[in-house]
mmCIF file of C-alpha atoms and ligand atoms in Angstrom:
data_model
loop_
_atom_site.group_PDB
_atom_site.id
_atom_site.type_symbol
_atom_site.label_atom_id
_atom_site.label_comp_id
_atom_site.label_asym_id
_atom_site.label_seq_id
_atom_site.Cartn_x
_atom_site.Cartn_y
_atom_site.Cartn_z
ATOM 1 C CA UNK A 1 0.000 0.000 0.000
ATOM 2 C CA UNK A 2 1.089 3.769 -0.610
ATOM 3 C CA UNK A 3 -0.009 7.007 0.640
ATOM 4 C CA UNK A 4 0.450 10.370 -1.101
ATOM 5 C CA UNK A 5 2.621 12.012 2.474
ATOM 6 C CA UNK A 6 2.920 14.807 3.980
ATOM 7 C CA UNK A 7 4.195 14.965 8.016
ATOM 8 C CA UNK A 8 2.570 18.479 8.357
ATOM 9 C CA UNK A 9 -0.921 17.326 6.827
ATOM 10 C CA UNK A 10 -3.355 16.671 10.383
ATOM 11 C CA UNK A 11 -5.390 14.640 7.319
ATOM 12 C CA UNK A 12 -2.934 11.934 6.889
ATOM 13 C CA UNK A 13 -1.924 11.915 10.271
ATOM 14 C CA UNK A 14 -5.318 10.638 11.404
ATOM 15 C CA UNK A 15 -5.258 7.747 8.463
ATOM 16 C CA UNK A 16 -1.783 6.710 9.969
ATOM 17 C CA UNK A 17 -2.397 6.683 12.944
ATOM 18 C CA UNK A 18 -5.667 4.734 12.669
ATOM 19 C CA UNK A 19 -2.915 2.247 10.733
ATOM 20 C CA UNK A 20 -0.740 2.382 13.472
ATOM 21 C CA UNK A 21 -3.668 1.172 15.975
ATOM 22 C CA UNK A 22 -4.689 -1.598 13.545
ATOM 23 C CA UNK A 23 -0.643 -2.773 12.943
ATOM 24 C CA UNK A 24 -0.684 -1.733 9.338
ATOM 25 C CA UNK A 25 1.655 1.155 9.649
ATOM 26 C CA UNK A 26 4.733 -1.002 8.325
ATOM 27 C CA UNK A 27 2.609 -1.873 4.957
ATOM 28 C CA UNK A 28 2.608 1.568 4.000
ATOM 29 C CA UNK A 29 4.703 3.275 1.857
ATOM 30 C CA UNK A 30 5.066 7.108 2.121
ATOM 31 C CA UNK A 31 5.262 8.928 -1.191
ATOM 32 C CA UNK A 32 6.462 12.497 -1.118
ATOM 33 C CA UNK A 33 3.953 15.074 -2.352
ATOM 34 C CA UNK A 34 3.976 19.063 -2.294
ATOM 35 C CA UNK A 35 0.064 19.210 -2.025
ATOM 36 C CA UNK A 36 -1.143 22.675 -2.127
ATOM 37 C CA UNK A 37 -4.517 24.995 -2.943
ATOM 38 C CA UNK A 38 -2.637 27.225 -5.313
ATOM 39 C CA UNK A 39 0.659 25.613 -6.287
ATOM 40 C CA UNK A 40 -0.812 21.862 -7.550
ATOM 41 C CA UNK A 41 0.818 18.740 -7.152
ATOM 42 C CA UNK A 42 0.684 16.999 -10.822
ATOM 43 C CA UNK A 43 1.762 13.636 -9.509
ATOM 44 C CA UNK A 44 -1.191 13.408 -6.932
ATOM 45 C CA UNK A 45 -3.454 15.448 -9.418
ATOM 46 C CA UNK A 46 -3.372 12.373 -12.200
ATOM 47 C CA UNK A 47 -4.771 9.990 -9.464
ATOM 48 C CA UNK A 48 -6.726 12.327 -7.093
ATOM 49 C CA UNK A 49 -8.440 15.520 -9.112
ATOM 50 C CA UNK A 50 -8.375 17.006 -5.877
ATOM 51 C CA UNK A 51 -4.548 16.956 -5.474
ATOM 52 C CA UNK A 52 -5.292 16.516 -1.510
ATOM 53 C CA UNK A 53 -2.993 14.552 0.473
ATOM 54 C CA UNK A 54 -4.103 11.478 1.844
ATOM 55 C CA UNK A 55 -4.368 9.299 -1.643
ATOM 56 C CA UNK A 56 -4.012 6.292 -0.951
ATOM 57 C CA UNK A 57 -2.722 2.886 -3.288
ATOM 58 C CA UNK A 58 -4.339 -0.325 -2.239
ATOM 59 C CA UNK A 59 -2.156 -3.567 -3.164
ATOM 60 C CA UNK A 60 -4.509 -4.297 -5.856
ATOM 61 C CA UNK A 61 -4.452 -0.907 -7.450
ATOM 62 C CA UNK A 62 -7.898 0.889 -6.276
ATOM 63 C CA UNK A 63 -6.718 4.868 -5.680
ATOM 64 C CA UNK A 64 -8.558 5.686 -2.212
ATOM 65 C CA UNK A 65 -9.641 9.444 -0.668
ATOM 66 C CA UNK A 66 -10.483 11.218 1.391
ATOM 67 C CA UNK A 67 -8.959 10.349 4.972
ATOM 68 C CA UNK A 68 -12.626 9.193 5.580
ATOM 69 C CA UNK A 69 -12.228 6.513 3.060
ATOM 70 C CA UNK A 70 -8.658 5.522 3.580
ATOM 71 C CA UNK A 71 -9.606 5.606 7.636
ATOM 72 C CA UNK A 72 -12.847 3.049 7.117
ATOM 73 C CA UNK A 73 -10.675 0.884 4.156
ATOM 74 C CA UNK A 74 -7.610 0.381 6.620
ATOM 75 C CA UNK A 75 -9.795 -0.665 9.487
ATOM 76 C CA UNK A 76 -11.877 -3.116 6.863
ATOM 77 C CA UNK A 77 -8.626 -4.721 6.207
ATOM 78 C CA UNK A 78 -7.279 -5.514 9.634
ATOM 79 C CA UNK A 79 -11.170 -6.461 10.673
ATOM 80 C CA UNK A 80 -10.646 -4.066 13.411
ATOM 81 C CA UNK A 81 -13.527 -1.660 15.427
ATOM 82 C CA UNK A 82 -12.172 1.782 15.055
ATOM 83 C CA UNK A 83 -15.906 2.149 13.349
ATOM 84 C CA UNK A 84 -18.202 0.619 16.022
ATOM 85 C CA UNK A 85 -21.397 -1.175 14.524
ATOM 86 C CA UNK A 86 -24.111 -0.926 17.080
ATOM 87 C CA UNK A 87 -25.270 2.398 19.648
ATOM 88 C CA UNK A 88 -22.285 3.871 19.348
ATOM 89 C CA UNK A 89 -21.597 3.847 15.604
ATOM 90 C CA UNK A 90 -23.285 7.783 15.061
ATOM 91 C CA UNK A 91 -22.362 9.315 18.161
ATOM 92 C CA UNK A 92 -18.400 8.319 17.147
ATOM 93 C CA UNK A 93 -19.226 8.726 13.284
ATOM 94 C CA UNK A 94 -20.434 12.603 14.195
ATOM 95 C CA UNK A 95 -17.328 13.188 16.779
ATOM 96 C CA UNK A 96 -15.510 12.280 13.276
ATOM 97 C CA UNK A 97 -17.261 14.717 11.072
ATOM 98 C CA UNK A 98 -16.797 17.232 13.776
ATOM 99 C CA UNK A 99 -13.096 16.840 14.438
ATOM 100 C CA UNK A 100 -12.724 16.808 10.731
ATOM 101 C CA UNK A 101 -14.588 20.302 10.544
ATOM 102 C CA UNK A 102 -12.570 21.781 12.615
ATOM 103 C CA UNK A 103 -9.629 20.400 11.244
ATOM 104 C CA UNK A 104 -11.111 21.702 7.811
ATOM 105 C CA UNK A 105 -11.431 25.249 9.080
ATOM 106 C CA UNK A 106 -8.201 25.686 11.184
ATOM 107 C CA UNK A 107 -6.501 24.543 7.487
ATOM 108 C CA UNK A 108 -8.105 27.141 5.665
ATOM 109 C CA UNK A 109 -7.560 29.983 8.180
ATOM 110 C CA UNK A 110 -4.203 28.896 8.139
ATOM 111 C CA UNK A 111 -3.914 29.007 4.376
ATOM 112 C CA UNK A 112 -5.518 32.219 4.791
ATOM 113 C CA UNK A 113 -2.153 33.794 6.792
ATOM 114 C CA UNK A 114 0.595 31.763 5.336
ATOM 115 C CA UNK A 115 -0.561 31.777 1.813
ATOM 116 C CA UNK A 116 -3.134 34.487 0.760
ATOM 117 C CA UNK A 117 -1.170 37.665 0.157
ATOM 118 C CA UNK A 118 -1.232 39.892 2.627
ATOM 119 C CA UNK A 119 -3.581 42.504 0.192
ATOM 120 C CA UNK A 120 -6.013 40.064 -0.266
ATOM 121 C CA UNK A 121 -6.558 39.097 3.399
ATOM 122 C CA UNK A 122 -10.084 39.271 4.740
ATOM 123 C CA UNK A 123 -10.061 39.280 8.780
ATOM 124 C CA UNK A 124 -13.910 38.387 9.341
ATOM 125 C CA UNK A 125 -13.252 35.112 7.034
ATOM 126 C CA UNK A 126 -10.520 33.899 9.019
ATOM 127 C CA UNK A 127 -12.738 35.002 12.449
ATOM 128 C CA UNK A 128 -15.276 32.873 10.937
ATOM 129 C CA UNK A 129 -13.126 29.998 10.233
ATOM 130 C CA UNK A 130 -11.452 30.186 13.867
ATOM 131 C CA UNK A 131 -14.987 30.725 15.143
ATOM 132 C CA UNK A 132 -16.242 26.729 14.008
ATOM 133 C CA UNK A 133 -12.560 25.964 16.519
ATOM 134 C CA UNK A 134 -13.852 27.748 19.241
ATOM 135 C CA UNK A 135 -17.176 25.951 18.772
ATOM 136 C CA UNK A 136 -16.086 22.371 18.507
ATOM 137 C CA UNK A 137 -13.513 23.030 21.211
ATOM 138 C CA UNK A 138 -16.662 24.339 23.296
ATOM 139 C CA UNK A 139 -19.290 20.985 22.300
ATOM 140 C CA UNK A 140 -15.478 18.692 22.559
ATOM 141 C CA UNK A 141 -15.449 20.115 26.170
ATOM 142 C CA UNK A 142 -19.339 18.823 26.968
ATOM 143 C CA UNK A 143 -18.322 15.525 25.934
ATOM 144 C CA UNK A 144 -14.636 15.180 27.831
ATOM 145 C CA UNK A 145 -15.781 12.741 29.704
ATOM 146 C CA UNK A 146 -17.132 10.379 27.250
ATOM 147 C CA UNK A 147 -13.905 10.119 24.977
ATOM 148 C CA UNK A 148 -11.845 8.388 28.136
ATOM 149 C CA UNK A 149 -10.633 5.080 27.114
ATOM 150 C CA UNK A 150 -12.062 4.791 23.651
ATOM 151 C CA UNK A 151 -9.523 4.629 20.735
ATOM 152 C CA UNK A 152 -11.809 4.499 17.291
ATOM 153 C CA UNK A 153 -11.742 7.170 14.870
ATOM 154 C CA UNK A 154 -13.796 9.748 16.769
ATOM 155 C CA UNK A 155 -11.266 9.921 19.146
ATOM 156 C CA UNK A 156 -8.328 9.404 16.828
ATOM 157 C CA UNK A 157 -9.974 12.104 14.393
ATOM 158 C CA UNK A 158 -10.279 14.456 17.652
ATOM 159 C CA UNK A 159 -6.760 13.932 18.913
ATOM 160 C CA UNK A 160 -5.174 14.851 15.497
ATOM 161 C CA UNK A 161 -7.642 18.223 15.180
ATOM 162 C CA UNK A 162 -6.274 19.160 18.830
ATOM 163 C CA UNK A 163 -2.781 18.216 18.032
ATOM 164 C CA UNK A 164 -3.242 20.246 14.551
ATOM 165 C CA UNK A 165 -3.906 23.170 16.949
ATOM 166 C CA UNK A 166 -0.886 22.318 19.614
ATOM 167 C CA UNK A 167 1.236 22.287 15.807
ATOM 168 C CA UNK A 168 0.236 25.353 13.838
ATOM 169 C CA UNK A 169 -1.662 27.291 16.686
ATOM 170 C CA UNK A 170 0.941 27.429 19.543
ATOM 171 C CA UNK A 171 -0.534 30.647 21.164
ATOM 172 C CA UNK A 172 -4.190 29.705 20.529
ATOM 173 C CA UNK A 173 -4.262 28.047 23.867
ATOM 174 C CA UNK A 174 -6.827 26.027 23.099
ATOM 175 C CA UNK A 175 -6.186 24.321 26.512
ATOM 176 C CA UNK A 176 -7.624 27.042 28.634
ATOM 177 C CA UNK A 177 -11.769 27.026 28.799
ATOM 178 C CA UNK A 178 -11.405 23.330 28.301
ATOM 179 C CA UNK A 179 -9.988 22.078 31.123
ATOM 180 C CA UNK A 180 -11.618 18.486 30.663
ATOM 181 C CA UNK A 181 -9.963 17.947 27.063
ATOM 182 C CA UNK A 182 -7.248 18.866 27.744
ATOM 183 C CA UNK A 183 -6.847 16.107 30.650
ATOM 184 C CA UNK A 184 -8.268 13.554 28.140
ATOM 185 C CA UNK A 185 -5.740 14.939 25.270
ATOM 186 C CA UNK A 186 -2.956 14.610 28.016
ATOM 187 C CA UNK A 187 -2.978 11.157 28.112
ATOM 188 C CA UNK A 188 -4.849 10.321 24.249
ATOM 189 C CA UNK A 189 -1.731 11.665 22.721
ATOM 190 C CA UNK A 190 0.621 9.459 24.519
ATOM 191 C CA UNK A 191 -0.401 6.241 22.534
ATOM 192 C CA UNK A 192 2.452 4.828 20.383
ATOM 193 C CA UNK A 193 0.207 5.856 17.744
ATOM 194 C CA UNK A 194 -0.011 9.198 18.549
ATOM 195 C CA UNK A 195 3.751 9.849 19.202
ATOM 196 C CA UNK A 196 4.892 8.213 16.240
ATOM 197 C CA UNK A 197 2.831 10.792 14.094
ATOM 198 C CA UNK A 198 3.548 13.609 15.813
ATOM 199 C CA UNK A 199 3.236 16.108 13.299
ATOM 200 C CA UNK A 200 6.198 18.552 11.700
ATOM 201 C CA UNK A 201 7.191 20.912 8.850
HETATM 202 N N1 LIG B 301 -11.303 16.047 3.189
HETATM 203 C C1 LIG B 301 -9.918 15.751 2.941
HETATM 204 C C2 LIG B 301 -9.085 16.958 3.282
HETATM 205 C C3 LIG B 301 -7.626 16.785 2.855
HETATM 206 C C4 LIG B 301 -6.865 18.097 2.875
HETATM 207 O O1 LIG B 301 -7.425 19.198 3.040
HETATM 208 N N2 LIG B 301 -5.539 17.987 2.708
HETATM 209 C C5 LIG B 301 -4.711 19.156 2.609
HETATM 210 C C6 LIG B 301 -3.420 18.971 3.403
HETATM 211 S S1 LIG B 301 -3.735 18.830 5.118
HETATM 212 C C7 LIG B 301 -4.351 19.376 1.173
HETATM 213 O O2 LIG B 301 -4.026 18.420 0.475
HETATM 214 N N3 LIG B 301 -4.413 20.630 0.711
HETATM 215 C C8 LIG B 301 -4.151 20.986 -0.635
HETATM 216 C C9 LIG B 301 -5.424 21.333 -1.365
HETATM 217 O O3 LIG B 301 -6.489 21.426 -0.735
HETATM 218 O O4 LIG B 301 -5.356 21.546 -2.573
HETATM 219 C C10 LIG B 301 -9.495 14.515 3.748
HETATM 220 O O5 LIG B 301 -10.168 14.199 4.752
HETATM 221 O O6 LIG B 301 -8.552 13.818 3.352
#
């Protein structure tokens, strides 16, 4: 299997991790890839019209995105439970689609200060962007308590959005006004899985 890479991308952090919790991690090669909104990467463009990194390569050639996809495909393969059937399937299925919001926003705020020229720049966007954070964080806080000692891709997906923040939001200290996530988070992002995807430039 190969993945389109990048160690800065919080999106392909979430499908490696998930492989590291499933013990797929070594299958996976890492293919470099400059993924970008403005400057395109060809070689991920010709399999992935979105140029996004994840893409993934299964073994028997199907091309796989987004990180949804590649998350629920990985998990398939091992037979594993990082996508509960049952009662607990939407509440960890919406923490996912949350996470992944936020995740979604804090990239294009980002974007918005290290890659829209300066001219261009429209504050109330990137207030509105920053503003779905500050929501999530607020509902993520409500729900502290119900994240202990699950690993599935709720948690997973929330653990990479709050280590997105920890990577490219240093002074947004997320941390205070959430006292309860951040205790979970403390010990979430311990797991082998989590330190061996830490994420950097
Ligand atoms: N919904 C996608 C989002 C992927 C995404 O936004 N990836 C970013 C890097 S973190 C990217 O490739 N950006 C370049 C672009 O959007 O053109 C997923 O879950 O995989």
């Amino acid at each position: 299997m190969k993945i389109h890479f990048s160690p800065a991308s919080p999106f392909v952090r979430k499908c490696m991790a998930a492989a590291h919790e499933l013990g797929l991690a070594d299958r996976i090669e890492r293919l470099p890839s400059a993924a970008g909104p403005v400057d395109r990467d060809a070689s991920i463009i010709v399999s992935n019209p979105l140029g996004q990194v994840p893409t993934f390569f299964t073994d028997d050639g199907q091309v796989l995105y987004d990180s949804r996809v590649i998350c629920e495909y990985l998990d398939d393969l091992a037979q594993g439970s990082l996508f509960p059937r049952g009662q607990t399937r939407w509440r960890t299925l919406t923490e996912h689609a949350l996470a992944d919001g936020m995740l979604g926003a804090a990239l294009l705020a980002r974007y918005e200060t290290a890659l829209r020229p300066e001219a261009l720049r429209w504050d109330a966007w990137y207030e509105g962007q920053m503003g779905k954070v500050r929501d999530g964080l607020r509902q993520l806080e409500t729900r502290a308590a119900d994240l202990h000692g699950r690993v599935d891709i709720g948690t997973l997906a929330v653990g990479c959005a709050l280590g997105y923040l920890d990577f490219r939001y240093p002074a947004f200290d997320w941390r205070g006004g959430h006292p309860a996530l951040a205790r979970w988070f403390e010990t979430f992002n311990q797991r082998p899985s989590m330190q061996a995807t830490l994420p950097h430039a």
